[in-house]
Coordinates of C-alpha atoms in Angstrom, one line a residue:
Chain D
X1 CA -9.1 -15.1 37.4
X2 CA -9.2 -12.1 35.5
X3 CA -8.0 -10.6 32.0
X4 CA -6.0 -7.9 31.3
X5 CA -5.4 -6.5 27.3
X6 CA -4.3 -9.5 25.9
X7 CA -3.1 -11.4 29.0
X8 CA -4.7 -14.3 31.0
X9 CA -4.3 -14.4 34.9
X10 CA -4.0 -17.8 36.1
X11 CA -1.7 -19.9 37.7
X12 CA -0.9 -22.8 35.0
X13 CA 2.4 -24.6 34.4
X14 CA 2.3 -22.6 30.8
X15 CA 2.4 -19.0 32.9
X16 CA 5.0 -20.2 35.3
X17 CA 7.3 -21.5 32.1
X18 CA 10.5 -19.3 31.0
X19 CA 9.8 -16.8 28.8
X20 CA 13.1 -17.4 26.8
X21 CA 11.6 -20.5 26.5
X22 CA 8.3 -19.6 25.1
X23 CA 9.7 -16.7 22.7
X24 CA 11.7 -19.2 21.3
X25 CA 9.7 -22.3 21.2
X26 CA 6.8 -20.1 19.8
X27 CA 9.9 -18.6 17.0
X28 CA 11.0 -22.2 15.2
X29 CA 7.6 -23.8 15.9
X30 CA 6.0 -20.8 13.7
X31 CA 8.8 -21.2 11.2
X32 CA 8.8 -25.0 11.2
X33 CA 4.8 -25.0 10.4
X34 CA 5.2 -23.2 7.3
X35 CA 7.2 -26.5 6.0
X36 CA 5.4 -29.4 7.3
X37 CA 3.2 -31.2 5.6
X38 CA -0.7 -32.8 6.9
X39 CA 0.8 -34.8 9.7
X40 CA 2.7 -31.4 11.1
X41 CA -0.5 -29.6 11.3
X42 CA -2.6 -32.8 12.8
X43 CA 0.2 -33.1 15.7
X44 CA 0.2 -29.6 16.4
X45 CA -3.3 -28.7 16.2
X46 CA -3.7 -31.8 19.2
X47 CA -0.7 -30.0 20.8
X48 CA -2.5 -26.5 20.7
X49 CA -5.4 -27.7 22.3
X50 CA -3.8 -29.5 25.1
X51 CA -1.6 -26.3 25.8
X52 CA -5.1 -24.5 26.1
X53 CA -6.6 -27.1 28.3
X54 CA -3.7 -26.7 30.5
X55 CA -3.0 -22.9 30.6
X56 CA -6.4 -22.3 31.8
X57 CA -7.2 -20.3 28.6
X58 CA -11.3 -19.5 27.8
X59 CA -11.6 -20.2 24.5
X60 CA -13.7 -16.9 23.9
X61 CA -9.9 -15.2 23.9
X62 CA -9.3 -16.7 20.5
X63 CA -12.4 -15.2 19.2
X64 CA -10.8 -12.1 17.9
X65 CA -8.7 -14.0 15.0
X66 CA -11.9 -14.9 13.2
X67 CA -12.7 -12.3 11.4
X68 CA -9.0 -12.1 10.5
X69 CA -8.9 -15.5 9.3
X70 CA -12.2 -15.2 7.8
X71 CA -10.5 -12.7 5.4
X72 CA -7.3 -14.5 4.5
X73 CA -9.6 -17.6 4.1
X74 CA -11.9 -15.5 1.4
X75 CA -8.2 -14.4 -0.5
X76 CA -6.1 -17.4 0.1
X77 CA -9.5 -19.4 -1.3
X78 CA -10.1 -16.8 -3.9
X79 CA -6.3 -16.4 -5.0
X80 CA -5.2 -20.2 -5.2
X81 CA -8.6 -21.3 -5.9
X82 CA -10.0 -19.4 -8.8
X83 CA -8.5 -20.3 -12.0
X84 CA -9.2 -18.9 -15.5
X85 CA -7.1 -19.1 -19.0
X86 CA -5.2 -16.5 -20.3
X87 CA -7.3 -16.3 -23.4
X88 CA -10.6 -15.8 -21.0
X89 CA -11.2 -12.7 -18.2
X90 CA -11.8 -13.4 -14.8
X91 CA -15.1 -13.9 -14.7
X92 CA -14.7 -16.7 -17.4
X93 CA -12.8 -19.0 -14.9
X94 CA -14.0 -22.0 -12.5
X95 CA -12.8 -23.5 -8.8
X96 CA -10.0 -25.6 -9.2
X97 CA -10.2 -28.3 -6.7
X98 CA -6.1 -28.5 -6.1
X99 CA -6.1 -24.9 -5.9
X100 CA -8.8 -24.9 -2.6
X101 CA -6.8 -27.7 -1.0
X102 CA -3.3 -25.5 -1.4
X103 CA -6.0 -22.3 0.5
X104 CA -7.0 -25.3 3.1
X105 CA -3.3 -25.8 4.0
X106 CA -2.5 -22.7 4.0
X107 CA -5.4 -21.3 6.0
X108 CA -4.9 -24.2 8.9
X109 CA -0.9 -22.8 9.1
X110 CA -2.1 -19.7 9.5
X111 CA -5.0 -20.6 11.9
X112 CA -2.5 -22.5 13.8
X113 CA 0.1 -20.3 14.2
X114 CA -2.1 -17.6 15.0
X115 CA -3.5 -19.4 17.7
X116 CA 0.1 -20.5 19.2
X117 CA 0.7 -16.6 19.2
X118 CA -2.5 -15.6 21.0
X119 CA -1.7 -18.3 23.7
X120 CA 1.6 -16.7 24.1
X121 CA 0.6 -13.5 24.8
X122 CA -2.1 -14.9 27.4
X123 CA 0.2 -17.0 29.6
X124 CA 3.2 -14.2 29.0
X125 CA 3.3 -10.5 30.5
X126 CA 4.3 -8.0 27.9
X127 CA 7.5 -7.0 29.8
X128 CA 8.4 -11.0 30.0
X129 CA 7.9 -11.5 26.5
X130 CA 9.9 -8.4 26.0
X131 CA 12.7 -9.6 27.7
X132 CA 12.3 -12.9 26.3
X133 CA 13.0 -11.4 22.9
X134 CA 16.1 -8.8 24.0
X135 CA 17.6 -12.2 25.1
X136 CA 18.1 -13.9 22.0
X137 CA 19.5 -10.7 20.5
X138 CA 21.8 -10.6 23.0
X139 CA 24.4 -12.8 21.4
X140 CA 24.8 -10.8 18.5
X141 CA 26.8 -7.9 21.1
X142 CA 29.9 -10.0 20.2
X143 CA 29.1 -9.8 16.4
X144 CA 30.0 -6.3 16.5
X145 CA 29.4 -2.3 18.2
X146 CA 25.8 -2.0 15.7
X147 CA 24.5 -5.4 16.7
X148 CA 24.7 -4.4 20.4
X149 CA 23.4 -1.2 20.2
X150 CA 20.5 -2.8 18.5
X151 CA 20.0 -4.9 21.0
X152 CA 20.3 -1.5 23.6
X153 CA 17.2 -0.5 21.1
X154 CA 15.1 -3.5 21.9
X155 CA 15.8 -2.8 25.7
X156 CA 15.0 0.8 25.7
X157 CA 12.2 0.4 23.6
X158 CA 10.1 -1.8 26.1
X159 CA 11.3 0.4 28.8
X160 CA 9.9 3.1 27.1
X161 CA 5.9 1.9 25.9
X162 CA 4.7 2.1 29.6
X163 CA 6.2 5.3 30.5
X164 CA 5.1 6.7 27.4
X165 CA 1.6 5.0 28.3
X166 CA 1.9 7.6 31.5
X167 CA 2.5 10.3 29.4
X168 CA -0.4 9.4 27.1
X169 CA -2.7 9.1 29.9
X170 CA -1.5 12.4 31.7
X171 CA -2.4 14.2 27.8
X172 CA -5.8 12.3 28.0
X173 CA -6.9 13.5 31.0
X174 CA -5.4 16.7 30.5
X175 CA -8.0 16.8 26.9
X176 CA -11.0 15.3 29.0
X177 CA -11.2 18.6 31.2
X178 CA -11.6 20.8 28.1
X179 CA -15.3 18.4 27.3
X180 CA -16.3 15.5 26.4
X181 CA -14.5 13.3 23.5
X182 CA -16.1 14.1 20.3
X183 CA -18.6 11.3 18.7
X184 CA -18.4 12.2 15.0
X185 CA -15.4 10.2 13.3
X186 CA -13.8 13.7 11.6
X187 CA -13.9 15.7 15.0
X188 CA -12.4 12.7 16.7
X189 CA -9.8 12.9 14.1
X190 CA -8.7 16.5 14.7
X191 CA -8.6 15.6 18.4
X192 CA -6.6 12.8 18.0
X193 CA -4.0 15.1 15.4
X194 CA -4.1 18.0 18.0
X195 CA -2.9 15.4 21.0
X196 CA 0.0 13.9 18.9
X197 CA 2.2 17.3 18.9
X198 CA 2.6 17.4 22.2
X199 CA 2.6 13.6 23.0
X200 CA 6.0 13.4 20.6
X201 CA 7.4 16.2 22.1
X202 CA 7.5 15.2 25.6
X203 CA 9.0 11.6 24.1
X204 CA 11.3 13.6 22.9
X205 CA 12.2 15.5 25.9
X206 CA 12.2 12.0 28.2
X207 CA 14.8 10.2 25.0
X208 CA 17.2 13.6 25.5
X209 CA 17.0 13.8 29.7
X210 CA 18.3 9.6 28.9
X211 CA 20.6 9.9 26.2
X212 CA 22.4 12.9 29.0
X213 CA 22.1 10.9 31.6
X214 CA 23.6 7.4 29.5
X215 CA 26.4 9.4 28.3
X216 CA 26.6 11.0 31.9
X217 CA 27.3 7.5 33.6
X218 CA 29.7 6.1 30.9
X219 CA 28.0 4.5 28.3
X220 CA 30.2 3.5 25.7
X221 CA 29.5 2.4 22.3
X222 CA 28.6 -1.8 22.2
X223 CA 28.5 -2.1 25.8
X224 CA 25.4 -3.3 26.4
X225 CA 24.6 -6.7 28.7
X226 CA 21.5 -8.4 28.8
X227 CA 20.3 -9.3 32.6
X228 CA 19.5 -12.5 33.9
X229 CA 15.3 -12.6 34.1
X230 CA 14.1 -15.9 35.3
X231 CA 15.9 -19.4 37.3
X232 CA 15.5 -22.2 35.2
X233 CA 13.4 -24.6 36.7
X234 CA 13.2 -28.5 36.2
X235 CA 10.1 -27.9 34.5
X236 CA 11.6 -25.6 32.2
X237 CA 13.5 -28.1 30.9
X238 CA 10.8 -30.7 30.2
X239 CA 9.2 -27.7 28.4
X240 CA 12.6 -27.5 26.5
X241 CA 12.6 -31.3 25.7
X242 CA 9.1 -31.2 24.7
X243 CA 9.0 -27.9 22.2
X244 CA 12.4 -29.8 21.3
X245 CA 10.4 -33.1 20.1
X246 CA 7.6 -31.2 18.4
X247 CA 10.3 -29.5 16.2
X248 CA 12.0 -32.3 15.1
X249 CA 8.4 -34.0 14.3
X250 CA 7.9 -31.1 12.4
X251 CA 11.1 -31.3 10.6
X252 CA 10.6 -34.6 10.0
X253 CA 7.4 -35.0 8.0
X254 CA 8.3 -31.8 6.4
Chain X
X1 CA 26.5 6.0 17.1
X2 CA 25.1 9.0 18.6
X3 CA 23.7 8.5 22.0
X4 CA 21.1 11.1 22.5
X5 CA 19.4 10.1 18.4
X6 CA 19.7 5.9 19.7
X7 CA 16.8 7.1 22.4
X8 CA 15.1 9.0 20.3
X9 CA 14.9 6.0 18.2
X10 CA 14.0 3.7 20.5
X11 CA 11.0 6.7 21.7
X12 CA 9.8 6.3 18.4
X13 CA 9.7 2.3 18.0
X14 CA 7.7 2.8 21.3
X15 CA 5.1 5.2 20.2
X16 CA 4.8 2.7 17.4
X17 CA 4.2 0.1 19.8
X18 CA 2.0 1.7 21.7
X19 CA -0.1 3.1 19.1
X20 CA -0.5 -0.7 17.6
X21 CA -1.6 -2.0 21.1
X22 CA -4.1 1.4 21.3
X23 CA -6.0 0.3 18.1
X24 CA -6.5 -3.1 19.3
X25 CA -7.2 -2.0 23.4
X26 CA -9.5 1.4 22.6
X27 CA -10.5 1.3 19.2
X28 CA -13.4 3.7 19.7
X29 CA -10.4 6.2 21.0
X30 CA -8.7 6.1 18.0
X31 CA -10.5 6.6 14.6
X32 CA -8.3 5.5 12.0
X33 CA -4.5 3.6 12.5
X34 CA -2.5 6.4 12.9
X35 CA 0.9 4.0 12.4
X36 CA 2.2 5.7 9.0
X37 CA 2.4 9.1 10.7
X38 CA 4.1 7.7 13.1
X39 CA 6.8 6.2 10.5
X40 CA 6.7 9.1 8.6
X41 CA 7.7 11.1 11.2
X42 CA 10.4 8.7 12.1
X43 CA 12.2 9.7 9.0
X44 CA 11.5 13.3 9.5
X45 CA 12.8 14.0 12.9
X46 CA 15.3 11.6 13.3
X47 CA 16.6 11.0 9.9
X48 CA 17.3 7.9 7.3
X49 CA 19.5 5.8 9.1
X50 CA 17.9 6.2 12.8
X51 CA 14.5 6.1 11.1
X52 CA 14.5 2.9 9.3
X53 CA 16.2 1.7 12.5
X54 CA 13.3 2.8 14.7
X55 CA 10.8 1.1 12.3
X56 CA 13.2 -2.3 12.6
X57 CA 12.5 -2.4 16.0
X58 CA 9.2 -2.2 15.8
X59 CA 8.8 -4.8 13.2
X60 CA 11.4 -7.3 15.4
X61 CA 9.3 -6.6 18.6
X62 CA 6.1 -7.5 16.5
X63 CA 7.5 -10.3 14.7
X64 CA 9.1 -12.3 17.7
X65 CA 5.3 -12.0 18.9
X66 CA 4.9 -8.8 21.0
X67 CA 1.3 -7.5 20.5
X68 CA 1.6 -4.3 18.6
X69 CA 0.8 -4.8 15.6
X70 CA -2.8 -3.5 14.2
X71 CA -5.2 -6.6 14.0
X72 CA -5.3 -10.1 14.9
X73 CA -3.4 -11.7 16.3
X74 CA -1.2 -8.7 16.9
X75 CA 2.4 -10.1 16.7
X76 CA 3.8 -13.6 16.1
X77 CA 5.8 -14.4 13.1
X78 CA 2.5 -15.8 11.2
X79 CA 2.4 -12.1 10.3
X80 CA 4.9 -13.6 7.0
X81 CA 1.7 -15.4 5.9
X82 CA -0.3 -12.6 5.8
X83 CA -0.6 -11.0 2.1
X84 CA -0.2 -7.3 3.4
X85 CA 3.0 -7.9 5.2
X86 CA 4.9 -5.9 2.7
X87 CA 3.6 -2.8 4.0
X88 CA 5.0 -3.6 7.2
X89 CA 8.0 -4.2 5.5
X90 CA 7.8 -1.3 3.7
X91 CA 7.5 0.9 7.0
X92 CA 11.4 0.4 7.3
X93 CA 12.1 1.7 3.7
X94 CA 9.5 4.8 3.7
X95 CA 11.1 5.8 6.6
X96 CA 13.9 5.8 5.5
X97 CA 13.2 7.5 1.8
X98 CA 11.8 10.7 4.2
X99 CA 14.6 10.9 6.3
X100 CA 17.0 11.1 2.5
X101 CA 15.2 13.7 1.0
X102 CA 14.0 16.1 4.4
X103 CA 15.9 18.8 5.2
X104 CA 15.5 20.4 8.4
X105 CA 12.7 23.3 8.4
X106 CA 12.4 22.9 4.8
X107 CA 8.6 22.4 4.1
X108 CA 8.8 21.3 0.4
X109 CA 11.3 18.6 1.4
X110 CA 9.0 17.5 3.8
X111 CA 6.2 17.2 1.1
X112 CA 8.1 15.5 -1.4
X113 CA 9.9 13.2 0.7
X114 CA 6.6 12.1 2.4
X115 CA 5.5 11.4 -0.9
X116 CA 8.0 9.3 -2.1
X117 CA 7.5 7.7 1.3
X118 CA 4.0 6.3 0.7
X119 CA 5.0 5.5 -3.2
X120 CA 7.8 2.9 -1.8
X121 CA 5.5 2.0 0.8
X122 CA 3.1 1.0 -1.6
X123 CA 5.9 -0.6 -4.0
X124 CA 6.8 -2.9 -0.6
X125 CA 2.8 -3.7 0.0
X126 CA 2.3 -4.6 -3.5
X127 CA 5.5 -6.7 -4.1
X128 CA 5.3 -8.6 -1.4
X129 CA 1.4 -9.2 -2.7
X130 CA 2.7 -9.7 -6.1
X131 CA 5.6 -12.5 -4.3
X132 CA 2.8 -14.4 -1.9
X133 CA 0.5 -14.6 -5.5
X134 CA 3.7 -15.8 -8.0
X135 CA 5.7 -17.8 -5.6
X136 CA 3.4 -19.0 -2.8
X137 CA 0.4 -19.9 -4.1
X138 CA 2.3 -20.6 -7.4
X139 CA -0.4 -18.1 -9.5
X140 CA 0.2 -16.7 -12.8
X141 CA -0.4 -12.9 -12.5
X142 CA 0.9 -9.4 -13.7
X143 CA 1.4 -6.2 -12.0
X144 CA -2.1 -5.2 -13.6
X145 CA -3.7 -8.5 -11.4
X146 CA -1.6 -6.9 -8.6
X147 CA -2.6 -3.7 -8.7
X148 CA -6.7 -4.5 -9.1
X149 CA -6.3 -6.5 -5.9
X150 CA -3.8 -4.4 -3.6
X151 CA -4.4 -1.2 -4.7
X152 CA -7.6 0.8 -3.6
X153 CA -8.1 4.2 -4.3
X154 CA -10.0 5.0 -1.2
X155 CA -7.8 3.6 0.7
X156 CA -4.6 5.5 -1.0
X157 CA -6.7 9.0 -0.7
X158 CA -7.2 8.0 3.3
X159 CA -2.8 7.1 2.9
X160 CA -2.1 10.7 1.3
X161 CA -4.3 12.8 3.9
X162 CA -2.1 10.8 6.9
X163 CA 1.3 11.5 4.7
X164 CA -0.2 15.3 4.5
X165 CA -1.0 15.5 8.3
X166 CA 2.4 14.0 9.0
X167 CA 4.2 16.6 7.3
X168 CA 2.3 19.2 9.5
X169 CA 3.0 17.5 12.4
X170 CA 6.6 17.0 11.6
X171 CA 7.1 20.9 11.2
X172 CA 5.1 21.9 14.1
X173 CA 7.7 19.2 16.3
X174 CA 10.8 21.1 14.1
X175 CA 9.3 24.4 14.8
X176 CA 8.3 24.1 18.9
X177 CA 11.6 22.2 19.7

């Protein structure tokens, strides 16, 4: 097993799942957390664990969201929990013990649906996750000629971050031949300004060589389809049943 | 909808996407988050409307939990929670406030509408602050409060040399293409 940016190799029933399924169990489960109450956060703090028991996960992946949630922690605690009259300054005030339970609750949502998003991106590739998401904008081509064409933008858009990785990388090695990359932070900043020009130009050129060859082979305003990415598989559907479940437990003890 | 501007869009909301997954990946490669070039540009070389629509994408990718925003945990709809999501929000806007007031070649367009690019990008930041304060955590606070937490000099220096390189940039792209 091996890691790669943000993504976990492994072979877990979690990788294998449908990533329609996981965009959009991972989209209403985000939204419903932000409603529930104690009980909510108790069942799905359990869940997360057993999803990361299952999917193979190190727990050493999660480690970057702590000094994230270290900071919200220090405003949510700060903002909700420091109270002061408005006859007295700030400094005047004192910790209101409501106010640090309203930054607990809110600081376990957070941590929660942080951590549902980094096991997302683990157990799903970037393209599948793309995909994932161009599907459920995909119904919205019937709604009318803009909604389809930003759906077409979703589509190009992941087809376009690895190719304009390539380019990147072609720029980069391109700069290494002149010398090493600077060490001090402000001559690392010029580099970086003086590889930019170019990088947006050839984007540019690579959007007008497509937009020819779209309007070359027929493309006509709002006709965009989404493809098919992935058979659904029994255990896609007990993975539909159980994100169902978990939902409506959240709904209910909202 | 002009074909040839909806893939120069969708270049941009990848260069945007790429550039968040860059910070995260090789952050000793790039020295500061380079993102608000990258939307001011939008609005300078592809205008309002295709602009704003470029930064939508980016923000929709992001949201529905593609990795490419700037910190932890880089996408995922928690991003709501976070206090500085308004500036995220307010990518879409400043982008397309530069693309109104640019006009092609014209170099004290490109200042001024830059400018008023990172003013409404800081009016998103710091109303959504002032919201998460007032209606989330149910706080009593004024736009002073606001402003002494969300609004650091240093950091608004380090915004206006970005909005100044951006408008070289943008007129060196003009220029060469």
């Amino acid at each position: 097993m091996d890691s790669q940016e943000l993504y976990w190799f492994s072979d877990s029933v979690l990788h294998r799942l449908d990533p329609r399924l996981k965009v959009g169990g991972l989209a209403i489960l985000s939204l419903l957390l932000t409603l529930t109450r104690w009980q909510g956060l108790v069942l799905t703090s359990l869940a997360l664990m057993g999803l990361v028991i299952i999917s193979h996960t190190p727990l050493r992946l999660f480690r970057g969201m702590t000094f994230v949630l270290l900071w919200l922690g220090i405003f949510y605690g700060v903002a909700a929990g420091w109270v002061w009259s408005q006859s007295a300054s700030f400094w005047q005030g004192h910790w209101s013990q409501a106010g640090l339970l309203q930054a607990v609750f809110m600081l376990w949502r957070i941590t929660l649906i942080f951590g549902l998003t980094r096991l997302f991106a683990a157990v799903t590739l970037p393209m599948e996750q793309g995909l994932g998401i161009v599907y459920f904008f995909a119904p919205l081509t019937s709604l009318s000629t803009k909604a389809a064409e930003f759906a077409l933008l979703l589509t190009l858009t992941l087809r376009f971050i690895p190719l304009l990785g390539e380019e990147a990388a072609l720029i980069w090695k391109a700069r290494m031949i002149k010398g090493n990359w600077p060490t001090t932070w402000l001559r690392r900043s010029w580099e970086i300004c003086q590889l930019i020009v170019p990088l947006i130009l050839i984007s540019l050129k690579r959007a007008e060589e497509l937009g020819e060859t779209m309007l070359a082979r027929g493309y006509g305003s709002g006709s965009f389809r989404t493809f098919l990415i992935h058979e659904r598989t029994a255990m896609d559907w007990w993975g539909g049943i159980a994100v169902g479940l978990w939902g409506v437990l959240l709904l209910i003890w909202h | 909808m002009n074909v040839r501007k909806l893939a120069m869009s969708s270049v941009f909301a990848a260069l945007m996407c790429l550039t968040g997954m860059l910070i995260h990946w090789a952050p000793a490669l790039i020295p500061f988050s380079i993102l608000p070039v990258f939307v001011y540009l939008s609005g300078l070389i592809l205008g309002a409307e295709y602009g704003a629509m470029a930064m939508l994408v980016y923000l929709v990718l992001g949201l529905f939990g593609l990795p490419v925003f700037a910190s932890a945990p880089f996408g995922g709809l928690g991003y709501i929670l976070k206090p500085t999501f308004g500036f995220l929000l307010g990518y879409v806007a400043a982008a397309y406030v530069v693309g109104r007031f640019y006009r092609e070649g014209s170099l004290w367009r490109a200042i001024t509408g830059v400018f008023f690019g990172l003013i409404v990008l800081y009016l998103f930041g710091l109303s959504y602050l002032y919201v998460i304060l007032h209606w989330v955590l149910h706080q009593t606070t004024s736009i002073a409060g606001v402003l002494a937490i969300g609004f650091v000099p240093l950091l608004f220096m380090g915004d206006l040399i970005k909005a100044g390189l951006a408008v070289w940039v943008g007129q060196e792209i003009v220029r060469r293409r």
